[in-house]
Structure formats: C-alpha cells, structure tokens
CSV table of C-alpha atoms in Angstrom, one decimal:
chain,number,residue,atom,x,y,z
C,1322,MET,CA,-26.8,-3.4,-34.3
C,1323,LYS,CA,-24.4,-3.2,-37.1
C,1324,ALA,CA,-22.0,-0.2,-38.0
C,1325,ALA,CA,-23.3,2.3,-40.8
C,1326,ALA,CA,-20.6,1.7,-43.8
C,1327,PHE,CA,-17.8,3.5,-43.9
C,1328,ASP,CA,-13.9,3.6,-45.4
C,1329,TYR,CA,-11.4,2.0,-43.4
C,1330,VAL,CA,-7.7,3.9,-43.6
C,1331,ARG,CA,-4.8,1.7,-42.1
C,1332,ALA,CA,-2.3,4.8,-41.4
C,1333,GLU,CA,1.4,3.7,-41.7
C,1334,HIS,CA,3.3,7.0,-40.8
C,1335,LEU,CA,1.2,9.5,-38.4
C,1336,ASP,CA,1.5,12.3,-41.4
C,1337,GLU,CA,-0.8,10.1,-43.4
C,1338,ALA,CA,-3.3,9.9,-40.2
C,1339,LEU,CA,-3.4,13.8,-39.7
C,1340,ASP,CA,-3.7,14.3,-43.6
C,1341,VAL,CA,-6.7,12.3,-43.8
C,1342,LEU,CA,-7.8,13.8,-40.7
C,1343,GLY,CA,-7.1,17.3,-42.2
C,1344,ARG,CA,-8.8,16.7,-45.4
C,1345,GLU,CA,-12.0,14.9,-44.1
C,1346,GLY,CA,-12.5,16.7,-40.9
C,1347,SER,CA,-15.2,15.7,-38.5
C,1348,ASP,CA,-16.5,13.0,-41.2
C,1349,ALA,CA,-13.4,11.0,-40.1
C,1350,ARG,CA,-12.6,9.3,-36.9
C,1351,ILE,CA,-9.4,8.0,-35.4
C,1352,ILE,CA,-9.8,4.4,-34.1
C,1353,ALA,CA,-7.3,2.9,-31.5
C,1354,GLY,CA,-8.5,0.0,-29.3
C,1355,GLY,CA,-11.8,1.0,-30.2
C,1356,GLN,CA,-13.5,-0.2,-27.0
C,1357,SER,CA,-15.7,3.0,-26.8
C,1358,LEU,CA,-16.0,4.0,-30.3
C,1359,MET,CA,-17.0,0.2,-31.5
C,1360,ALA,CA,-19.9,0.3,-29.2
C,1361,MET,CA,-21.1,3.9,-30.6
C,1362,LEU,CA,-20.7,2.7,-34.3
C,1363,ASN,CA,-22.7,-0.5,-33.7
C,1364,MET,CA,-25.1,1.4,-32.0
C,1365,ARG,CA,-24.9,4.2,-34.7
C,1366,LEU,CA,-24.4,7.1,-32.3
C,1367,ALA,CA,-21.6,7.7,-34.4
C,1368,LYS,CA,-21.4,7.4,-38.1
C,1369,PRO,CA,-18.1,8.7,-39.4
C,1370,ARG,CA,-17.5,8.3,-43.4
C,1371,THR,CA,-13.8,7.2,-42.5
C,1372,LEU,CA,-12.2,5.6,-39.8
C,1373,ILE,CA,-8.3,6.2,-39.3
C,1374,ASP,CA,-6.6,3.4,-37.7
C,1375,ILE,CA,-3.3,4.5,-35.7
C,1376,MET,CA,-2.6,0.9,-33.9
C,1377,ARG,CA,0.1,0.3,-36.6
C,1378,LEU,CA,2.3,3.3,-35.5
C,1379,PRO,CA,5.1,2.4,-33.5
C,1380,GLU,CA,6.0,6.1,-32.3
C,1381,LEU,CA,2.4,6.3,-30.5
C,1382,ALA,CA,2.9,3.2,-28.5
C,1383,ARG,CA,5.4,4.5,-26.1
C,1384,ILE,CA,5.3,5.7,-22.7
C,1385,GLU,CA,8.0,7.8,-21.9
C,1386,SER,CA,9.3,9.2,-18.4
C,1387,LYS,CA,11.2,12.6,-18.4
C,1388,GLY,CA,11.9,15.2,-16.0
C,1389,GLY,CA,8.7,14.3,-13.6
C,1390,THR,CA,6.5,14.3,-16.6
C,1391,ILE,CA,5.0,11.0,-17.6
C,1392,THR,CA,4.0,10.9,-21.4
C,1393,ILE,CA,1.8,8.2,-22.8
C,1394,GLY,CA,1.3,8.1,-26.7
C,1395,ALA,CA,-1.9,7.5,-28.4
C,1396,GLY,CA,-1.3,3.9,-29.2
C,1397,VAL,CA,-0.8,2.7,-25.5
C,1398,ARG,CA,-3.2,0.1,-24.5
C,1399,GLN,CA,-4.7,0.4,-20.8
C,1400,ALA,CA,-3.3,-3.3,-20.3
C,1401,SER,CA,0.0,-1.8,-21.3
C,1402,LEU,CA,0.1,0.9,-18.7
C,1403,GLN,CA,-1.1,-1.7,-16.2
C,1404,GLU,CA,2.1,-3.3,-16.6
C,1405,TRP,CA,4.5,-0.7,-17.0
C,1406,PRO,CA,7.0,-1.2,-14.3
C,1407,GLU,CA,7.1,2.5,-12.9
C,1408,LEU,CA,3.4,2.9,-12.6
C,1409,GLY,CA,3.0,2.1,-8.8
C,1410,ARG,CA,5.8,4.4,-7.8
C,1411,ASP,CA,5.2,7.4,-10.4
C,1412,LEU,CA,1.4,7.2,-11.2
C,1413,GLN,CA,0.0,5.7,-8.2
C,1414,LEU,CA,-3.5,7.3,-8.9
C,1415,ALA,CA,-3.6,5.6,-12.3
C,1416,ALA,CA,-2.5,2.0,-10.7
C,1417,LEU,CA,-5.3,2.4,-8.5
C,1418,ALA,CA,-7.8,3.1,-10.7
C,1419,LEU,CA,-7.0,1.0,-13.9
C,1420,PRO,CA,-8.6,-2.3,-12.3
C,1421,TRP,CA,-11.6,0.0,-12.1
C,1422,THR,CA,-11.4,0.4,-16.0
C,1423,GLY,CA,-13.4,-1.8,-17.7
C,1424,HIS,CA,-12.4,-5.4,-17.6
C,1425,ALA,CA,-9.5,-7.0,-18.3
C,1426,GLN,CA,-11.1,-7.8,-21.7
C,1427,THR,CA,-11.2,-4.7,-22.7
C,1428,ARG,CA,-8.3,-3.3,-20.9
C,1429,SER,CA,-5.9,-5.4,-23.6
C,1430,ARG,CA,-7.5,-3.5,-26.3
C,1431,GLY,CA,-8.8,0.1,-25.1
C,1432,THR,CA,-6.0,2.8,-25.1
C,1433,VAL,CA,-5.3,5.3,-22.3
C,1434,CYS,CA,-6.0,8.4,-25.0
C,1435,GLY,CA,-9.0,7.0,-26.3
C,1436,SER,CA,-10.8,7.0,-23.0
C,1437,ILE,CA,-10.1,10.3,-22.7
C,1438,ALA,CA,-10.7,11.2,-26.4
C,1439,HIS,CA,-14.2,9.6,-25.7
C,1440,ALA,CA,-14.6,12.1,-22.4
C,1441,ASP,CA,-17.5,9.6,-21.0
C,1442,PRO,CA,-18.0,11.7,-17.8
C,1443,SER,CA,-18.3,8.6,-15.7
C,1444,ALA,CA,-14.9,7.1,-17.0
C,1445,GLU,CA,-12.0,6.6,-14.5
C,1446,LEU,CA,-9.0,7.7,-17.1
C,1447,PRO,CA,-10.4,11.4,-17.8
C,1448,LEU,CA,-10.8,11.4,-13.7
C,1449,VAL,CA,-7.3,10.6,-13.3
C,1450,LEU,CA,-6.1,13.2,-15.8
C,1451,GLN,CA,-8.4,15.9,-14.0
C,1452,ALA,CA,-7.1,14.6,-10.7
C,1453,LEU,CA,-3.5,14.8,-11.5
C,1454,ALA,CA,-3.9,18.3,-13.5
C,1455,GLY,CA,-2.3,16.7,-16.6
C,1456,GLU,CA,-2.3,17.7,-20.0
C,1457,VAL,CA,-3.6,16.6,-23.4
C,1458,HIS,CA,-1.2,16.8,-26.2
C,1459,LEU,CA,-3.3,17.6,-29.7
C,1460,ARG,CA,-1.9,17.4,-33.2
C,1461,SER,CA,-3.3,18.5,-36.6
C,1462,ALA,CA,-1.2,18.7,-39.8
C,1463,LYS,CA,-0.7,22.2,-39.4
C,1464,ARG,CA,-0.1,22.7,-35.4
C,1465,ARG,CA,0.5,21.1,-32.2
C,1466,ARG,CA,-0.9,22.0,-28.7
C,1467,ARG,CA,-1.2,21.3,-25.3
C,1468,VAL,CA,-4.6,21.7,-23.5
C,1469,ALA,CA,-4.9,21.5,-19.6
C,1470,ALA,CA,-7.4,18.8,-18.5
C,1471,ASN,CA,-9.2,21.3,-17.1
C,1472,ASP,CA,-10.2,23.0,-20.4
C,1473,PHE,CA,-9.8,19.8,-22.2
C,1474,PHE,CA,-13.1,18.4,-21.0
C,1475,VAL,CA,-16.2,20.8,-21.9
C,1476,GLY,CA,-19.5,18.6,-21.5
C,1477,MET,CA,-20.8,15.1,-22.0
C,1478,MET,CA,-18.3,13.3,-24.3
C,1479,ALA,CA,-17.3,16.9,-25.4
C,1480,THR,CA,-14.1,18.0,-25.6
C,1481,THR,CA,-12.0,21.2,-26.9
C,1482,ARG,CA,-10.4,19.1,-29.8
C,1483,ALA,CA,-11.3,20.5,-33.0
C,1484,ASP,CA,-12.3,18.1,-36.3
C,1485,GLU,CA,-8.8,18.2,-37.8
C,1486,GLU,CA,-6.8,17.2,-34.5
C,1487,MET,CA,-6.2,14.2,-32.7
C,1488,ILE,CA,-4.9,13.1,-29.5
C,1489,GLU,CA,-1.2,12.4,-30.1
C,1490,ALA,CA,-0.5,11.7,-26.2
C,1491,VAL,CA,-1.3,12.3,-22.8
C,1492,SER,CA,0.9,13.6,-19.9
C,1493,PHE,CA,0.7,13.3,-16.2
C,1494,PRO,CA,2.9,14.8,-13.7
C,1495,ALA,CA,4.8,12.2,-11.6
C,1496,VAL,CA,3.2,12.3,-8.1
C,1497,HIS,CA,4.7,10.8,-5.2
C,1498,LYS,CA,2.2,11.7,-2.7
C,1499,ARG,CA,-0.3,9.9,-1.1
C,1500,SER,CA,-3.1,9.2,-3.5
C,1501,ALA,CA,-6.6,7.0,-3.2
C,1502,PHE,CA,-9.3,6.0,-5.5
C,1503,ARG,CA,-12.6,4.6,-5.0
C,1504,GLU,CA,-15.9,3.8,-7.2
C,1505,VAL,CA,-19.3,2.6,-6.7
C,1506,ALA,CA,-21.0,0.8,-9.7
C,1507,ARG,CA,-23.7,-1.7,-10.3
C,1508,ARG,CA,-21.0,-4.3,-11.2
C,1509,HIS,CA,-17.2,-4.0,-10.9
C,1510,GLY,CA,-15.8,-2.5,-14.4
C,1511,ASP,CA,-19.2,-1.0,-15.5
C,1512,PHE,CA,-19.2,2.6,-15.8
C,1513,ALA,CA,-18.9,4.8,-12.1
C,1514,ILE,CA,-22.4,5.5,-10.7
C,1515,VAL,CA,-19.7,7.8,-8.5
C,1516,ALA,CA,-15.9,7.5,-9.0
C,1517,CYS,CA,-13.7,9.5,-6.9
C,1518,ALA,CA,-9.8,10.2,-6.7
C,1519,ALA,CA,-7.9,12.3,-4.1
C,1520,VAL,CA,-4.1,13.2,-4.2
C,1521,ALA,CA,-2.4,15.0,-1.3
C,1522,THR,CA,-1.0,18.5,-2.2
C,1523,ALA,CA,1.3,20.6,-0.2
C,1524,ASN,CA,-1.9,22.0,2.0
C,1525,GLY,CA,-4.4,19.7,2.0
C,1526,VAL,CA,-6.1,17.3,-0.6
C,1527,ARG,CA,-7.1,17.8,-3.9
C,1528,LEU,CA,-10.5,15.7,-4.8
C,1529,ALA,CA,-11.8,14.8,-8.3
C,1530,VAL,CA,-15.3,13.2,-8.7
C,1531,GLY,CA,-16.4,11.6,-11.8
C,1532,GLY,CA,-19.9,10.1,-12.6
C,1533,VAL,CA,-21.7,13.3,-11.2
C,1534,ALA,CA,-21.4,16.4,-13.3
C,1535,ASP,CA,-20.8,16.5,-17.0
C,1536,VAL,CA,-17.2,16.6,-16.7
C,1537,PRO,CA,-14.5,15.1,-14.3
C,1538,THR,CA,-14.6,17.9,-11.5
C,1539,ALA,CA,-12.0,18.6,-9.2
C,1540,ARG,CA,-11.2,20.8,-6.1
C,1541,ASP,CA,-8.6,21.4,-3.6
C,1542,PHE,CA,-9.4,21.6,-0.2
C,1543,PRO,CA,-7.2,22.6,2.7
C,1544,ASP,CA,-6.8,20.1,5.4
C,1545,LEU,CA,-9.9,20.5,7.3
C,1546,ASP,CA,-11.6,18.1,9.8
C,1547,GLY,CA,-15.0,17.5,11.8
C,1548,SER,CA,-17.9,19.9,10.2
C,1549,ALA,CA,-15.9,22.1,8.4
C,1550,LEU,CA,-15.0,19.2,6.2
C,1551,ASP,CA,-18.8,18.0,6.1
C,1552,ASP,CA,-19.4,21.5,5.2
C,1553,ALA,CA,-16.8,21.9,2.2
C,1554,LEU,CA,-17.9,18.3,1.1
C,1555,ASN,CA,-21.4,19.4,1.2
C,1556,GLY,CA,-20.7,22.1,-0.9
C,1557,PHE,CA,-18.8,20.7,-3.6
C,1558,ALA,CA,-21.4,17.8,-3.8
C,1559,TYR,CA,-24.1,20.4,-4.5
C,1560,SER,CA,-21.7,22.2,-7.0
C,1561,LEU,CA,-21.8,19.2,-9.0
C,1562,ASP,CA,-25.5,19.7,-10.3
C,1563,ALA,CA,-26.2,16.0,-9.9
C,1564,ARG,CA,-29.3,14.4,-12.0
C,1565,ASP,CA,-31.6,11.7,-11.5
C,1566,ASP,CA,-31.1,8.7,-13.9
C,1567,VAL,CA,-31.7,5.3,-14.0
C,1568,HIS,CA,-28.8,4.2,-12.0
C,1569,ALA,CA,-29.2,6.3,-9.2
C,1570,THR,CA,-30.8,9.3,-8.2
C,1571,ALA,CA,-29.0,12.7,-7.5
C,1572,ARG,CA,-29.5,12.5,-4.0
C,1573,TYR,CA,-27.5,9.3,-3.7
C,1574,ARG,CA,-24.7,10.8,-6.1
C,1575,ARG,CA,-24.2,13.7,-3.6
C,1576,ASP,CA,-24.3,11.1,-0.5
C,1577,LEU,CA,-21.5,9.0,-2.4
C,1578,VAL,CA,-19.7,12.2,-3.1
C,1579,ARG,CA,-19.8,13.3,0.7
C,1580,MET,CA,-18.9,9.8,2.1
C,1581,ILE,CA,-16.5,8.5,-0.2
C,1582,GLY,CA,-15.0,12.1,-0.4
C,1583,ARG,CA,-14.3,12.2,3.5
C,1584,ASP,CA,-12.7,8.6,3.4
C,1585,LEU,CA,-10.3,9.6,0.9
C,1586,MET,CA,-9.2,12.5,2.3
C,1587,ARG,CA,-8.6,10.6,5.7
C,1588,GLU,CA,-6.8,8.1,3.7
C,1589,VAL,CA,-4.3,10.5,1.7
C,1590,LEU,CA,-4.1,12.6,5.0
C,1591,GLN,CA,-3.2,10.0,7.7
T,563,MET,CA,-1.2,4.0,-46.3
T,564,SER,CA,-4.1,1.7,-47.3
T,565,ARG,CA,-7.6,2.8,-47.6
T,566,LEU,CA,-10.2,0.2,-47.9
T,567,GLN,CA,-13.6,1.6,-49.4
T,568,ALA,CA,-16.7,1.4,-47.8
T,569,GLY,CA,-19.5,-1.1,-49.6
T,570,ARG,CA,-16.6,-3.4,-51.1
T,571,ARG,CA,-15.1,-6.4,-49.6
T,572,HIS,CA,-11.4,-7.1,-49.1
T,573,SER,CA,-9.0,-9.4,-48.1
T,574,VAL,CA,-8.0,-10.3,-44.8
T,575,ARG,CA,-5.1,-12.6,-43.8
T,576,PHE,CA,-4.4,-13.7,-40.4
T,577,SER,CA,-3.9,-16.8,-38.5
T,578,LEU,CA,-6.9,-18.7,-37.1
T,579,ASN,CA,-6.5,-21.5,-34.4
T,580,GLY,CA,-2.9,-22.0,-35.6
T,581,LYS,CA,-3.8,-21.9,-39.3
T,582,PRO,CA,-3.3,-19.6,-41.9
T,583,CYS,CA,-6.8,-18.1,-42.8
T,584,THR,CA,-8.0,-15.9,-45.5
T,585,GLY,CA,-11.2,-14.0,-45.6
T,586,GLU,CA,-13.0,-11.2,-47.2
T,587,ALA,CA,-14.7,-8.3,-45.4
T,588,GLU,CA,-16.2,-4.8,-45.7
T,589,PRO,CA,-14.6,-2.5,-43.3
T,590,ARG,CA,-17.7,-2.4,-41.2
T,591,LEU,CA,-17.8,-6.0,-40.6
T,592,LEU,CA,-17.4,-7.1,-37.1
T,593,LEU,CA,-15.3,-10.0,-36.0
T,594,THR,CA,-18.1,-11.6,-34.7
T,595,ASP,CA,-19.8,-11.6,-37.9
T,596,PHE,CA,-16.9,-12.4,-40.0
T,597,LEU,CA,-15.8,-15.5,-37.9
T,598,ARG,CA,-19.4,-17.0,-37.8
T,599,HIS,CA,-21.0,-16.1,-41.4
T,600,GLN,CA,-17.9,-15.8,-43.6
T,601,LEU,CA,-15.9,-18.4,-42.0
T,602,ALA,CA,-18.7,-21.0,-40.3
T,603,ALA,CA,-16.9,-20.4,-36.9
T,604,THR,CA,-20.0,-20.2,-34.9
T,605,GLY,CA,-18.6,-21.2,-31.7
T,606,THR,CA,-17.7,-17.7,-30.8
T,607,HIS,CA,-21.3,-16.1,-29.8
T,608,VAL,CA,-23.1,-13.0,-30.3
T,609,GLY,CA,-24.5,-11.4,-27.3
T,610,CYS,CA,-25.0,-7.8,-26.5
T,611,GLU,CA,-22.8,-6.3,-29.4
T,612,HIS,CA,-21.6,-3.4,-27.5
T,613,GLY,CA,-18.5,-5.3,-25.3
T,614,VAL,CA,-20.7,-5.6,-21.9
T,615,CYS,CA,-21.6,-9.2,-22.0
T,616,GLY,CA,-18.3,-11.1,-22.9
T,617,ALA,CA,-20.1,-14.1,-24.9
T,618,CYS,CA,-17.8,-13.1,-28.1
T,619,THR,CA,-14.5,-12.8,-26.2
T,620,VAL,CA,-11.7,-14.5,-28.4
T,621,SER,CA,-7.8,-14.2,-28.0
T,622,ILE,CA,-6.0,-11.6,-30.6
T,623,ASP,CA,-2.3,-12.0,-30.0
T,624,GLY,CA,-2.6,-14.1,-26.9
T,625,LYS,CA,-4.6,-11.3,-25.4
T,626,PRO,CA,-8.7,-11.7,-24.7
T,627,ALA,CA,-10.8,-9.1,-26.7
T,628,ARG,CA,-14.3,-8.6,-27.5
T,629,ALA,CA,-14.7,-9.8,-31.1
T,630,CYS,CA,-18.0,-7.4,-31.2
T,631,LEU,CA,-15.9,-4.4,-30.4
T,632,THR,CA,-13.0,-5.6,-33.3
T,633,LEU,CA,-13.6,-5.1,-37.0
T,634,ALA,CA,-12.5,-8.0,-39.3
T,635,VAL,CA,-10.2,-5.9,-41.3
T,636,GLN,CA,-8.2,-5.0,-37.9
T,637,ILE,CA,-7.1,-8.5,-37.1
T,638,ASP,CA,-5.2,-8.8,-40.8
T,639,GLY,CA,-1.9,-10.1,-39.6
T,640,CYS,CA,-2.7,-11.1,-36.2
T,641,GLU,CA,-3.0,-14.8,-34.5
T,642,LEU,CA,-6.7,-15.2,-33.8
T,643,ARG,CA,-7.9,-17.9,-31.4
T,644,THR,CA,-11.4,-19.1,-31.1
T,645,VAL,CA,-13.2,-21.7,-28.5
T,646,GLU,CA,-12.7,-24.1,-31.5
T,647,SER,CA,-9.1,-24.3,-30.3
T,648,ILE,CA,-9.5,-25.3,-27.0
T,649,ALA,CA,-10.6,-29.2,-27.4
T,650,PRO,CA,-7.6,-31.4,-28.6
T,651,SER,CA,-10.0,-33.1,-30.9
T,652,PRO,CA,-13.2,-32.9,-32.1
T,653,ASP,CA,-14.3,-36.0,-29.7
T,654,ARG,CA,-12.2,-35.0,-26.9
T,655,LEU,CA,-12.7,-32.2,-24.4
T,656,GLY,CA,-10.2,-29.9,-23.2
T,657,ILE,CA,-8.6,-29.4,-19.6
T,658,LEU,CA,-10.9,-26.5,-19.5
T,659,GLN,CA,-14.0,-27.9,-20.8
T,660,SER,CA,-13.8,-31.0,-18.7
T,661,ALA,CA,-13.7,-29.1,-15.6
T,662,PHE,CA,-16.6,-27.4,-16.8
T,663,LYS,CA,-18.5,-30.2,-17.3
T,664,ARG,CA,-17.4,-31.9,-14.1
T,665,ASN,CA,-18.4,-28.9,-11.7
T,666,HIS,CA,-21.7,-28.0,-13.9
T,667,ALA,CA,-19.8,-24.9,-14.7
T,668,LEU,CA,-22.8,-24.3,-17.7
T,669,GLN,CA,-26.3,-24.4,-17.9
T,670,CYS,CA,-27.4,-23.1,-21.5
T,671,GLY,CA,-23.9,-22.5,-22.5
T,672,PHE,CA,-24.3,-19.0,-24.2
T,673,CYS,CA,-21.7,-17.2,-22.3
T,674,THR,CA,-19.4,-20.4,-22.0
T,675,ALA,CA,-17.5,-19.7,-25.2
T,676,GLY,CA,-16.3,-16.5,-23.9
T,677,ILE,CA,-15.5,-17.2,-20.4
T,678,LEU,CA,-13.5,-20.2,-21.7
T,679,MET,CA,-11.4,-17.9,-24.2
T,680,SER,CA,-10.8,-15.6,-21.0
T,681,LEU,CA,-9.6,-18.4,-18.9
T,682,ASP,CA,-7.4,-19.7,-21.4
T,683,CYS,CA,-5.5,-16.3,-21.9
T,684,PHE,CA,-5.3,-15.8,-18.1
T,685,LEU,CA,-4.1,-19.2,-17.2
T,686,ARG,CA,-1.6,-19.3,-19.8
T,687,ALA,CA,-0.2,-15.8,-18.2
T,688,HIS,CA,-1.1,-16.9,-14.5
T,689,PRO,CA,-0.9,-20.6,-13.9
T,690,ARG,CA,-1.1,-20.5,-10.3
T,691,PRO,CA,-4.2,-18.0,-9.6
T,692,ASP,CA,-6.3,-17.3,-6.7
T,693,GLU,CA,-10.1,-17.3,-6.4
T,694,GLU,CA,-9.9,-13.6,-6.3
T,695,SER,CA,-8.2,-12.9,-9.7
T,696,ILE,CA,-10.4,-15.3,-11.5
T,697,ARG,CA,-13.5,-13.5,-9.9
T,698,ASP,CA,-11.9,-10.3,-11.3
T,699,LEU,CA,-11.9,-11.6,-14.5
T,700,LEU,CA,-15.1,-13.1,-14.9
T,701,CYS,CA,-16.4,-9.5,-13.9
T,702,GLY,CA,-15.9,-9.3,-17.8
T,703,HIS,CA,-18.7,-12.0,-18.3
T,704,LEU,CA,-22.4,-12.1,-17.8
T,705,CYS,CA,-23.6,-15.7,-16.8
T,706,ARG,CA,-27.1,-15.8,-15.9
T,707,CYS,CA,-27.3,-19.6,-15.1
T,708,THR,CA,-24.8,-20.6,-12.6
T,709,GLY,CA,-24.2,-18.0,-10.4
T,710,TYR,CA,-20.6,-17.9,-11.2
T,711,THR,CA,-19.7,-20.1,-8.1
T,712,PRO,CA,-19.2,-23.4,-10.1
T,713,ILE,CA,-17.3,-21.3,-13.1
T,714,VAL,CA,-14.7,-20.4,-10.2
T,715,ARG,CA,-14.5,-23.8,-8.8
T,716,ALA,CA,-13.8,-25.1,-12.6
T,717,ALA,CA,-11.3,-22.6,-13.2
T,718,ILE,CA,-9.3,-23.6,-9.9
T,719,GLU,CA,-9.4,-27.4,-10.9
T,720,ALA,CA,-8.3,-26.6,-14.4
T,721,ALA,CA,-5.3,-24.4,-13.2
T,722,ALA,CA,-4.2,-27.2,-11.0
T,723,GLU,CA,-4.6,-29.8,-13.6
T,724,LEU,CA,-2.7,-27.6,-16.5
T,725,VAL,CA,0.3,-27.1,-14.0
T,726,ASP,CA,0.4,-31.1,-13.6
T,727,HIS,CA,-0.2,-31.6,-17.3
T,728,GLY,CA,2.7,-28.9,-17.9
T,729,LYS,CA,5.2,-31.0,-15.5
T,730,GLU,CA,4.1,-34.4,-17.2
T,731,LYS,CA,5.3,-32.9,-20.7
T,732,THR,CA,8.3,-31.4,-19.1
T,733,ASP,CA,9.5,-34.6,-17.3
T,734,ALA,CA,8.5,-36.8,-20.4
C-alpha cells in the first residue's frame, strides 16, 4: 500500500495552483488535508502525476460570515470549523454533523471542502451542504462559477467540477430554524450506513439522506402526521434505489430512512 | 512555488520531539515510512495505511494526525512529536505510560503508541476530561486486546495526575 510516484507542488499563491491545474488537468489533483485523498493514493485508486498542496495559502483558510451566508475556504480544516464560535448559532446542522465526520484525529487535518470534493455518498459534510442547499465555489485560471449542491454531486465520488477547476470555497445559508442529525454506522466516526439531516422550513421539513443513493439526496416535506407521513417517508426511502452491500441490505437502509426520518421530522417540528 | 520532482529525494526540515531535524524524502513517501526507515524512529507503528486504525497517530503542530495519511514533504517547517517524546528519559516512563502499565491498558502494544499520542494531545487541551470525551477520542483507534475499559481508566488516572503534577510545578 504505497502511492504511485507523483510530483509535489507546494503552491505559495492561488494563481500558481490554478496555473498548474490548468496545464495538467486530470493528471493533477489538489491536496488539502489529505484525509480522503491520501487513502485513495495509498490504495492506488487514484494515481495523479502531480499533487498540488494548497495548505500554505492563508487566503483559503478563512471562514466568512456576511449577509446571512457563511463561506468556508478550501483550507479550512474540519476541526477549525468545529471551533468557530458562530457555528452553533448560524450553522447548527454542521455543528451536529461534525462530531460524526471521521474522528478527532482526522478532523484535525481534513478540510470541509476536501470532503465535499471527494463526494463520498455516505459522508456527512456533502449531506449537510445538500440539506442546507449550499453552493460550491469553483475556480479555474479562466473563470469562477458557483454550483448549487444539488447540481454539484452527480454520482458516487463524481461531481461537476471540471478537470482544470478547484473548489475555492463552499457556502451555506445561515439557518436559525431547528435542525437535527442522526447517523447509523458500525463504529462512531466510520462512514455512515445511513445518515439523515433535517431542517425545519417555512411549511414543513427538508429531509436529506446520505449513504443510500449515489449522492446525498434531499426532499421537502409538508407538515405531515400519522399514516400520511409514513407513506411519504416510504416513498422517499424507495426512491433512493438502495443497494445491498457488505455493510447492510437495501431493506435495512430503507428501514433506517423511515425510522430516523420520522424521528428527526418530529424533533424539528416540535 | 516549489515543485518537488517524483523519483527524487528532497530535503525536509522540521522539528522532531523538540529538536531540529533534516531528512530526505521522495514526494510519495509517507510520514510513517519516513519516520521508521529514514529516521529510525520506530515507535510510530504502521497498521492499516488508510487512516482507520490509529496506530500511526502522531502530533503535528500540537494536533493529533495520522502519519499514514501525511506525506513526509508536507511536514516541512512543522513541529512533529512522536511517542518517543512521551517518556522523560529512556529508563523512565511518563505519567501516561505509567498509568497504562498500572491499569493493564495494553497487551500486545501495537495500538498503544498511537493512543498515547492522541491522549497526550487531548489532555494538554482538556486537562479535566470526562469519560465520555475520552471514549469519543478513542473511537479513532482500534485495540483488539483490551476492550478499551482499562485504557479509559488509565487516561482518567493520568489526567488527574497530570493536573497535580502541573500544580507542583507552579507551586515550586
């Protein structure tokens, strides 16, 4: 388990990173905290020719809160977001999900944007981005664009990021409505078998599910109760096309969506 | 911008357990292999090599980190501490290590180096931890011998002792 050979570029300015990415495209990969990418390199699931380290760029290590939007730069580690004083007030869902994101020993290095770039369907931070309808800020040497979470994730570990683009930041709307998060995994901190996030909306609840479909998936529900709620959750659970794997059966995953979904919706609607 | 070419060795300067240290590493060399094979610092163990087991946990700039998910070249300019820094001298155990010994918090010892480093970082930041927070920290480590309970006990004992130890130092 040793990575294949690659050049290592330590960028001192963002332009340098974008320049190398523009020239080398899919042969180059950005490395930030490395907590997803290094495992992929060690297992040779990824064999880039060049790694571009962006962790020496202070302009990317910022959390900005402006006009009801929280923007988290590509260099912000998960542990730094966890320690951000406004987190519990403005991004309650992230505050609830971060303790489930890996372990203290990986959050200390791993970044928020890195987890979103990796786009594992059972990862917590992509789920939070989808639940809050956040945006991914992509940048290449030539252009900048913002992509809504729902359009960003297109498949298992697949996103709409072009080869010459990097994630510069992600942004979340500040949400002061009730939020809830729950996850079932073999060990706390492992990838979720099923993870659910719920946020109260103006007329009901937005429920997002990770670990079941190829991408984290959100649906808005009106304020339902009793069998109408059961039917709605059952329809949602089936729409996610759960599959059997070594961790759990499709049926168990659907069960978890129905049960956790119901609990979380009750919790945020109280 | 610096570009370190594949297949060649590049100089890495950092501080290892408080002392300046220089080594040479290819870009793809993991921090685990760099420590063990280049610097003969074999206290850091290699387990799963994908960040799951926690055996290779070290402290980078005071924060716990998986050495197997870190490239040697990434620690240029950083302060690195490994399990070799825990004992006050080669013939004496540190407070955490003594607590582990007293409580039978290790059997084969393979996971111990990583757990000691996690606890060392954690207790510096949280001198009066509760059992729940220690168990939460330990979920980042796999131990197949102890069942974790003796490790939790050792950590709580060591935490209390470290607080007393700190007081003695200030009073003196």
